[in-house]
Short mmCIF file of C-alpha atoms in Angstrom, two decimals:
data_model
loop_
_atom_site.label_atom_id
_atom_site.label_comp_id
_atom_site.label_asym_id
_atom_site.label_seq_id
_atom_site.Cartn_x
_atom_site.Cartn_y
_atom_site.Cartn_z
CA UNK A 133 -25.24 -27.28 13.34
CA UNK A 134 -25.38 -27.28 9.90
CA UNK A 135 -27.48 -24.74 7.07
CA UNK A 136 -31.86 -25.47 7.94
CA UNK A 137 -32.37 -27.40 4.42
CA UNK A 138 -35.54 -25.99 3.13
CA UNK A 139 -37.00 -28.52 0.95
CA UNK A 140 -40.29 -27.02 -0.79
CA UNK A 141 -41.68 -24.12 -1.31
CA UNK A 142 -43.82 -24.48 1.84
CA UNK A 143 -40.97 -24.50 3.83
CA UNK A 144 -39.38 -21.25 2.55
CA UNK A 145 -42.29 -19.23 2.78
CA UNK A 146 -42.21 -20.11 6.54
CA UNK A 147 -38.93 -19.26 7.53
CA UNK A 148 -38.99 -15.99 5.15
CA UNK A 149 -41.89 -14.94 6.64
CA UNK A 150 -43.79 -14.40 3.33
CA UNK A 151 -46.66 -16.08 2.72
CA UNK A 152 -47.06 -19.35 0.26
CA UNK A 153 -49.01 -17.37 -2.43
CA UNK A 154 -46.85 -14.63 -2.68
CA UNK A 155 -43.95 -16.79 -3.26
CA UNK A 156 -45.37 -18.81 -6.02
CA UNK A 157 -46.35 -15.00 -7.53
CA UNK A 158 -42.61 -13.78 -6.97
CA UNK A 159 -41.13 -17.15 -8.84
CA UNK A 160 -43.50 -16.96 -11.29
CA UNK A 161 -43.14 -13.15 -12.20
CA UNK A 162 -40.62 -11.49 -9.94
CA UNK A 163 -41.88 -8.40 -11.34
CA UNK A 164 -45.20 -8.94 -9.82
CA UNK A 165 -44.42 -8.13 -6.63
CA UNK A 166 -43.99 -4.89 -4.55
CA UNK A 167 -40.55 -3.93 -4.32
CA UNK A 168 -39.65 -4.73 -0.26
CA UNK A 169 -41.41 -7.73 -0.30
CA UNK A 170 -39.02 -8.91 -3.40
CA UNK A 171 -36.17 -7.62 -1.19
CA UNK A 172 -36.90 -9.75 1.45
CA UNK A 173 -38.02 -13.01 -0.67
CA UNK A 174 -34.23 -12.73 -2.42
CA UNK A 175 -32.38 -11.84 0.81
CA UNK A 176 -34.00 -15.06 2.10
CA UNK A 177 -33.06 -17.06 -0.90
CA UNK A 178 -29.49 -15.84 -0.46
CA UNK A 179 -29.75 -16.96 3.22
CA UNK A 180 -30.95 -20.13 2.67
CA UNK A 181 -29.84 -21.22 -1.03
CA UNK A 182 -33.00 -22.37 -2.02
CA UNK A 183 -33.81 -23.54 -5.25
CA UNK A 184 -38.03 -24.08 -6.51
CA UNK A 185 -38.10 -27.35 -8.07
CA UNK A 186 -39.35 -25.95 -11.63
CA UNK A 187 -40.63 -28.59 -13.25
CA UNK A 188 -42.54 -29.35 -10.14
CA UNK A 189 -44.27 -25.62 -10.28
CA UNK A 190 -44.57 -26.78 -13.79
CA UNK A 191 -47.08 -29.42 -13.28
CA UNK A 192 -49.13 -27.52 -10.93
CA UNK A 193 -50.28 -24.91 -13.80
CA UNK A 194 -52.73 -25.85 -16.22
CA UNK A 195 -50.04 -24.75 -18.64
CA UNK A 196 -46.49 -25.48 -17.96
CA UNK A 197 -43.60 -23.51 -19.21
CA UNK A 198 -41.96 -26.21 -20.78
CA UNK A 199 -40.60 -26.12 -24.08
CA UNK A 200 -39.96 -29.65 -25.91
CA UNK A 201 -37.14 -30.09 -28.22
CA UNK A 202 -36.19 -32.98 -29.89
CA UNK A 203 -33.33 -33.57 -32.59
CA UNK A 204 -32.47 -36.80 -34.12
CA UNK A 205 -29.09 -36.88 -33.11
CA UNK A 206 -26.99 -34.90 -30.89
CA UNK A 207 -23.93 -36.58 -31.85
CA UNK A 208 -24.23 -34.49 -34.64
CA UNK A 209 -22.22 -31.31 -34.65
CA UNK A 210 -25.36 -29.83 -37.31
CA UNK A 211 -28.11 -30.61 -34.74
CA UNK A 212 -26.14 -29.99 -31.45
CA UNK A 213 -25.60 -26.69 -32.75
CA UNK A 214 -28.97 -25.58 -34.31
CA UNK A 215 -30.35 -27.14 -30.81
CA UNK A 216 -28.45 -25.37 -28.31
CA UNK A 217 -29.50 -21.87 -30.77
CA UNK A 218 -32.86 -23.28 -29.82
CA UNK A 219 -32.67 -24.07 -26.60
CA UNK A 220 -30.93 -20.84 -25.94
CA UNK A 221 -33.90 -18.74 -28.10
CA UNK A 222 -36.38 -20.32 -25.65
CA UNK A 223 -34.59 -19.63 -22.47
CA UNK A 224 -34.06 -15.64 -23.23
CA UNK A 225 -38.05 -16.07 -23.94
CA UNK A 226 -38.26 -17.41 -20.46
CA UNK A 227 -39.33 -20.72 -21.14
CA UNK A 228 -37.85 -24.14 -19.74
CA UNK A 229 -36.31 -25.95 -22.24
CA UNK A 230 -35.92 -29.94 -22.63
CA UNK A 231 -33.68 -31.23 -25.02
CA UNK A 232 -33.52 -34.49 -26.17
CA UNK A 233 -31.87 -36.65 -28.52
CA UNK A 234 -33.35 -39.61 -30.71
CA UNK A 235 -29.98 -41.33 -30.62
CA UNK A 236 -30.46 -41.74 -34.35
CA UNK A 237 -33.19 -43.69 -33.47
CA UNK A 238 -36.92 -43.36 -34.51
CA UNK A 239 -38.41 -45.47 -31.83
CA UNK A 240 -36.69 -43.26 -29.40
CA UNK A 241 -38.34 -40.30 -31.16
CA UNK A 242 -41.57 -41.85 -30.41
CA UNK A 243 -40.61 -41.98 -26.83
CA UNK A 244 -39.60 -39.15 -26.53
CA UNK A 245 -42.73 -37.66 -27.39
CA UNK A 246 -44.18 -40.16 -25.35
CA UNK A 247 -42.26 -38.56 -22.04
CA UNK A 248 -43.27 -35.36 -23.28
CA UNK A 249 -46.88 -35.84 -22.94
CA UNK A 250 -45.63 -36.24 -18.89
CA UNK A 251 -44.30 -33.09 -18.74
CA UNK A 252 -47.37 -31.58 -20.08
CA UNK A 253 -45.10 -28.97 -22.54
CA UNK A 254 -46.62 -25.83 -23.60
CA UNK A 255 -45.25 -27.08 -27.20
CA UNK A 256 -42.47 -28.96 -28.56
CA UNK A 257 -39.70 -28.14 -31.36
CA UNK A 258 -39.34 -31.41 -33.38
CA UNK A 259 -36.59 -32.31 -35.77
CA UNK A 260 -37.86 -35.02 -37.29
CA UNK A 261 -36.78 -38.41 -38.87
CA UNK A 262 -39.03 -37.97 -41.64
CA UNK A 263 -39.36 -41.04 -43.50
CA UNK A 264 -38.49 -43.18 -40.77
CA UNK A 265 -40.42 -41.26 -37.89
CA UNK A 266 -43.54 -43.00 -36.87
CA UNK A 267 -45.83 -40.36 -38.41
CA UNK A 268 -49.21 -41.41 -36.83
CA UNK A 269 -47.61 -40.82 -33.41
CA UNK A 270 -45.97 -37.35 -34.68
CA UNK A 271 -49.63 -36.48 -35.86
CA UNK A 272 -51.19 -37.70 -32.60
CA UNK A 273 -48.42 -35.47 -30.76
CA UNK A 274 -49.25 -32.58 -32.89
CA UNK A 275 -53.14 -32.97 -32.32
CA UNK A 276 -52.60 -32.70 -28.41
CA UNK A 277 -49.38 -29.97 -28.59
CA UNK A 278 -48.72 -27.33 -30.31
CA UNK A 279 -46.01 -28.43 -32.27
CA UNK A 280 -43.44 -27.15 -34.94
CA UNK A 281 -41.24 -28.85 -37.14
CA UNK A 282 -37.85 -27.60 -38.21
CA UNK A 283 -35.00 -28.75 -40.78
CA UNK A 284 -36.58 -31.99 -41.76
CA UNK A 285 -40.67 -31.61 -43.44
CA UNK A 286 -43.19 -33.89 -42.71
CA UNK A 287 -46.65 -33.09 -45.13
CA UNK A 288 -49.63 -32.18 -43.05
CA UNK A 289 -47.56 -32.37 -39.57
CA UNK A 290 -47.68 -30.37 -36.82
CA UNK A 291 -48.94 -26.68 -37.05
CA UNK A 292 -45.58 -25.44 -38.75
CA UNK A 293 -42.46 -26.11 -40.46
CA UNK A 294 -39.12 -24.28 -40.60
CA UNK A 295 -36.42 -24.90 -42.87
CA UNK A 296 -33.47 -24.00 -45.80
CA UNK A 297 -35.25 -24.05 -49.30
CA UNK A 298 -32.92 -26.68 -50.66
CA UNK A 299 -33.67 -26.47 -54.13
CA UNK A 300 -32.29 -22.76 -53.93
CA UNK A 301 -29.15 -23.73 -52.21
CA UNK A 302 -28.81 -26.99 -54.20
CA UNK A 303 -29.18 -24.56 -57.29
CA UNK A 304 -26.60 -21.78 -56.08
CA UNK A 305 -24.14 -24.77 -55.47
CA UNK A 306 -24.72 -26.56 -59.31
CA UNK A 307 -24.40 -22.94 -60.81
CA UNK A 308 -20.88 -22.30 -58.95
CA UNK A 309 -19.30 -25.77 -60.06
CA UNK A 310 -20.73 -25.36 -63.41
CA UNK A 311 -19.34 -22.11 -63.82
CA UNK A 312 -16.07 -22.79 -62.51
CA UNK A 313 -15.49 -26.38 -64.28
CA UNK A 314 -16.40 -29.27 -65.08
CA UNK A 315 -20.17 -30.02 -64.29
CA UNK A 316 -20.91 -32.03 -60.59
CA UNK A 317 -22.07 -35.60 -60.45
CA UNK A 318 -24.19 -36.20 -56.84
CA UNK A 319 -23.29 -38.23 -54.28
CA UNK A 320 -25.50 -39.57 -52.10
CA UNK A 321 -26.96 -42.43 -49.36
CA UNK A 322 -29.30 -45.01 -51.67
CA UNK A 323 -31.52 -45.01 -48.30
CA UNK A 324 -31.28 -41.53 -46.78
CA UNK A 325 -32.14 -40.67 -43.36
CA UNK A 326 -33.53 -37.20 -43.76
CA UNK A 327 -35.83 -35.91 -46.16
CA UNK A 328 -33.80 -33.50 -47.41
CA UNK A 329 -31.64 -35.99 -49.01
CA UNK A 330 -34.38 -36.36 -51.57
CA UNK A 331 -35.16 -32.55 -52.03
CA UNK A 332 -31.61 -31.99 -53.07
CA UNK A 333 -31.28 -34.85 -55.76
CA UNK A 334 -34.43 -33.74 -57.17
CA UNK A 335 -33.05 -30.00 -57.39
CA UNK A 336 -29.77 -31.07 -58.11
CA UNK A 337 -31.56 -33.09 -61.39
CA UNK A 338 -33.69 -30.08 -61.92
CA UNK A 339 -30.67 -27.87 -62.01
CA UNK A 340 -28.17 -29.35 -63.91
CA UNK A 341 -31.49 -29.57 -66.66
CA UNK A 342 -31.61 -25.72 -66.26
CA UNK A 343 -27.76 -25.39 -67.07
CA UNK A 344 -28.11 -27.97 -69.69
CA UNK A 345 -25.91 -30.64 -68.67
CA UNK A 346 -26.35 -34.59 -67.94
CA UNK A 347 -26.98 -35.30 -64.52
CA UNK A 348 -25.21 -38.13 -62.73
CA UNK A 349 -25.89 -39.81 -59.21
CA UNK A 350 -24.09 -42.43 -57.75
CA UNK A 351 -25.80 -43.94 -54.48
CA UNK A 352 -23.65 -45.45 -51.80
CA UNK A 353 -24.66 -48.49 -49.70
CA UNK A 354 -25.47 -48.31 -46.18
CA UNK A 355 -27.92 -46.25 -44.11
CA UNK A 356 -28.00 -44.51 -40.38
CA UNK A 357 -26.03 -41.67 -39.14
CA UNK A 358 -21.98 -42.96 -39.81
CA UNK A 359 -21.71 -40.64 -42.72
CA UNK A 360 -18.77 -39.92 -42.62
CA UNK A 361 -17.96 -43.91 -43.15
CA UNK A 362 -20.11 -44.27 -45.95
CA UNK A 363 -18.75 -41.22 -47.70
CA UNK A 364 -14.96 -42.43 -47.02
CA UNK A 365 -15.75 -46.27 -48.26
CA UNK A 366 -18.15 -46.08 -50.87
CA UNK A 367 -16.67 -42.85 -52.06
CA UNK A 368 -13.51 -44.69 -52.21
CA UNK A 369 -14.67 -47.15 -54.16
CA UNK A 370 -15.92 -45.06 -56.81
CA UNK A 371 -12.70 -42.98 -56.66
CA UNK A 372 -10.68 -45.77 -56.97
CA UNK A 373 -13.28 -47.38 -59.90
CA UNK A 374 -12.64 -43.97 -61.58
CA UNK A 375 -16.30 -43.60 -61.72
CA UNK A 376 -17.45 -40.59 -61.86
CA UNK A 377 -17.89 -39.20 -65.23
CA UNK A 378 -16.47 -35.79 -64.87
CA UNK A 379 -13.80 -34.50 -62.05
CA UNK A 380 -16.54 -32.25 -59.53
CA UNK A 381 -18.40 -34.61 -56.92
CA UNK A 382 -21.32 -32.59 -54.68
CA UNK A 383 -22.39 -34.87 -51.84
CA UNK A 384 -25.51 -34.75 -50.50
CA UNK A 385 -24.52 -33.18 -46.97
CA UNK A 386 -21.04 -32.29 -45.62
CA UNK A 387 -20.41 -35.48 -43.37
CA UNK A 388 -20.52 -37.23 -46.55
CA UNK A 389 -18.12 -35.07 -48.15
CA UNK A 390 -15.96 -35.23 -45.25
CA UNK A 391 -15.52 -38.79 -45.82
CA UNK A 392 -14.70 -38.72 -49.65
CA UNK A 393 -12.15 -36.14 -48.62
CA UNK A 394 -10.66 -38.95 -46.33
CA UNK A 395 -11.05 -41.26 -48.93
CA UNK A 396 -9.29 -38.89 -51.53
CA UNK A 397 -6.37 -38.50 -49.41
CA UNK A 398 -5.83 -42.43 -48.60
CA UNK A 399 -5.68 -42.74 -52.54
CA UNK A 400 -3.21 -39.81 -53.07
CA UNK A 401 -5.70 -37.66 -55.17
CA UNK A 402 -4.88 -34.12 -54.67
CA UNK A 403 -8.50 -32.17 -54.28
CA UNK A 404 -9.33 -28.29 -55.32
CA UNK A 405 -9.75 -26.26 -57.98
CA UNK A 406 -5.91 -25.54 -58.94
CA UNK A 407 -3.86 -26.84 -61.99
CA UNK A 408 -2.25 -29.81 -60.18
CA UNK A 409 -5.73 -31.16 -58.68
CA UNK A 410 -7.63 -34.32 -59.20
CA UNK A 411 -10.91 -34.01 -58.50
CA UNK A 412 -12.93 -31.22 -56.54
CA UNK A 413 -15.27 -32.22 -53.95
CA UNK A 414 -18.60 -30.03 -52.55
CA UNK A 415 -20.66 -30.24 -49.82
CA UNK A 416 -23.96 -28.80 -48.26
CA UNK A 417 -24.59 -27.23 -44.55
CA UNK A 418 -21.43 -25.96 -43.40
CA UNK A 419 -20.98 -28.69 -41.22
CA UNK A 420 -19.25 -26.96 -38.17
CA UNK A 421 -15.54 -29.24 -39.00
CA UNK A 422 -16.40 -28.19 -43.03
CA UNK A 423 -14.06 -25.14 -42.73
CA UNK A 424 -11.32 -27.39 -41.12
CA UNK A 425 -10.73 -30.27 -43.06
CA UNK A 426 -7.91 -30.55 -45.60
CA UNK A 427 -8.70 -28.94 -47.78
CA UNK A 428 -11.57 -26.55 -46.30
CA UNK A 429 -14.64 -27.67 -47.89
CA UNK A 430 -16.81 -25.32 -50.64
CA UNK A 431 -20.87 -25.84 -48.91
CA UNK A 432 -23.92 -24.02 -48.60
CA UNK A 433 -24.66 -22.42 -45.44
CA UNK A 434 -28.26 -22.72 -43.70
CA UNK A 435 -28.87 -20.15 -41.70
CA UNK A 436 -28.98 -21.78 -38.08
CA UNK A 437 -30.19 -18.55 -36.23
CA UNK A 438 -33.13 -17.91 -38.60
CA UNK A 439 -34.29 -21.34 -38.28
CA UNK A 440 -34.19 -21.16 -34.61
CA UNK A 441 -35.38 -18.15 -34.06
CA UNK A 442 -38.20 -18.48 -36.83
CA UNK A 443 -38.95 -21.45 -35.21
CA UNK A 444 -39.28 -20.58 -31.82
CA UNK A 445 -40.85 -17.46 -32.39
CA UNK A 446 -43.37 -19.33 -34.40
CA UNK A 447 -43.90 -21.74 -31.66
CA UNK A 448 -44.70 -18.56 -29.47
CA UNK A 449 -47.29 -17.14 -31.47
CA UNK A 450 -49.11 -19.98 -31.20
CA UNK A 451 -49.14 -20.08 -27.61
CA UNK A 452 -50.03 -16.56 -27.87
CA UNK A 453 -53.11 -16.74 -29.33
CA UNK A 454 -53.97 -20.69 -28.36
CA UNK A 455 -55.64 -20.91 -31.80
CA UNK A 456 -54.74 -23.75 -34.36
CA UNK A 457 -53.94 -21.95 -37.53
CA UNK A 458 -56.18 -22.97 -40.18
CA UNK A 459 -53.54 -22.85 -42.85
CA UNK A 460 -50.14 -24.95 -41.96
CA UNK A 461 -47.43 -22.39 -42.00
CA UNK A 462 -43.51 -22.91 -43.98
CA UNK A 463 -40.99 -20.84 -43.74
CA UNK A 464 -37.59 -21.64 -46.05
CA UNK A 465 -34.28 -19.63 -45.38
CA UNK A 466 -31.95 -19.15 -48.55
CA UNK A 467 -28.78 -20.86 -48.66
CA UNK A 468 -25.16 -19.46 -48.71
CA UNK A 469 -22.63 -20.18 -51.08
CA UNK A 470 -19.36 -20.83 -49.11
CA UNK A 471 -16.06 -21.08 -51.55
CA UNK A 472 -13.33 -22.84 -50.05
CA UNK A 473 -10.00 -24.72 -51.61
CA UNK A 474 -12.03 -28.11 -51.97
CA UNK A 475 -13.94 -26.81 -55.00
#
């Protein structure tokens, strides 16, 4: 006859001989239990290859160890990786994590929260939309949640926000390319998806005032999450329109610059910052694929594992004390200049 399949927790403590309360006590703190009786419980386990159905132990406590994250789009290589950081931050913590993705859509960021609420989370990590999210339903979210915000700011959102102070990095990049030729235009989306889009053409303005040179953006049609796309056709276009006033281009993110440098290379323009080189192209984020292109792209560097861990650590403290702060706390990491051949 085949293995007894045990099928809830009921079941186990009968045939381990342990009784149901003790169980739930060893699963929920191992720790917490005398030393033979743990013995036992985890020889049984091994015996029977039982499993607790966490999220089901989950909804039985008034407060669940679920953590919530949600990033806009795990497609992309940026917020796969600063997710799994989180997602891995939370498990050493010893909290559940559920990570979703928006799909690069903001209606689907809505319902995700939406299933959230279901799961009853102890708090949720959002990455948010920003201008496109449906901010009342963030805000009602955040009223019922404890909830933190990280990479992309939404004003008087949630109980805290975590991200890279863009005009810093934005200001270490303009400083390099003006120092080391000709001054940058910017390159960006005319309708951004993220916030952050707009913090860095306002520093990049602010900057290139500081350093005393005329500021030039060029905006490229078309909006969502194909980056890469826009930067290679409508940075194509303007390379091919000879455009841009002087021979440095910054894009607005990395996946943009990515595509110029596809673009660059269709036309035959040599890129980088030697004698025999057409333009020079710069990015921002250190896109994971920004240090293997052709040439290896010059970015700023956010620091993924402070964000996460600021984040979730943040997140914690709040659970901690189960206290809405009165102040709403942010927290920017410094940017890293990252010299490669591209600029």
């Amino acid at each position: 006859m085949g293995q007894l399949k045990i099928r809830n927790m009921e079941e186990f403590a009968a045939v381990s001989g342990i009784s149901r309360p003790t169980v739930s006590k060893y699963f929920n703190d191992p720790e917490s239990v005398r030393a033979s009786t743990r013995k036992k419980i985890e020889s049984a386990l091994e015996k029977h290859d039982y499993h607790p159905n966490v999220f089901a132990m989950n909804q039985n406590r008034r407060k669940t160890k679920n953590i919530g994250v949600v990033v806009p789009n795990l497609a992309d290589p940026f917020f796969s990786e600063i997710g799994r950081r989180v997602e891995l931050a939370c498990i050493e913590a010893g909290y559940s994590p559920i990570l979703l993705s928006s799909h690069g859509s903001p209606t689907m960021e809505r319902d995700n929260l939406n299933s959230l609420r279901s799961l009853k989370p102890a708090g949720v990590l959002l990455a948010p939309f920003g201008r496109m999210s449906d901010k009342d339903a963030v805000q009602a979210f955040g009223a019922d949640f404890p909830l933190v915000l990280f990479d992309a700011n939404m004003s008087d959102t949630g109980q805290a926000f975590v991200g890279t102070n863009n005009a810093q990095s934005v200001d270490l990049m303009v400083e390099y390319l003006c120092r080391s030729g000709e001054p940058p235009c910017f390159f960006e989306m005319k309708s951004p998806s993220n916030p952050n889009a707009n913090k860095r053409r306002q520093a990049y303005l602010e900057s290139m005032e500081r350093h005393k040179q005329t500021p030039n953006i060029f905006q490229a049609d078309g909006e969502g999450w194909n980056f890469e796309e826009i930067g290679s056709v409508e940075g194509g276009r303007l390379l091919l329109e000879k455009a841009f006033s002087t021979n440095t281009v910054l894009c607005s993110n990395d996946r943009l610059a990515i595509g110029m440098l596809s673009a660059a290379y269709g036309l035959d323009l040599r890129v980088g910052h030697g004698a025999d080189c057409h333009l020079r192209i710069a990015g921002h984020d250190d896109h994971p694929f920004s240090r293997f292109t052709c040439p290896p792209l010059t970015t700023i560097a956010q620091d993924y594992n402070a964000i996460a861990n600021r984040a979730v650590s943040t997140l914690f403290g709040l659970l901690e004390t189960e206290e809405r702060p009165s102040d709403r706390e942010e927290t920017l990491f410094e940017g890293r200049l990252i010299m490669r051949d591209s600029a």
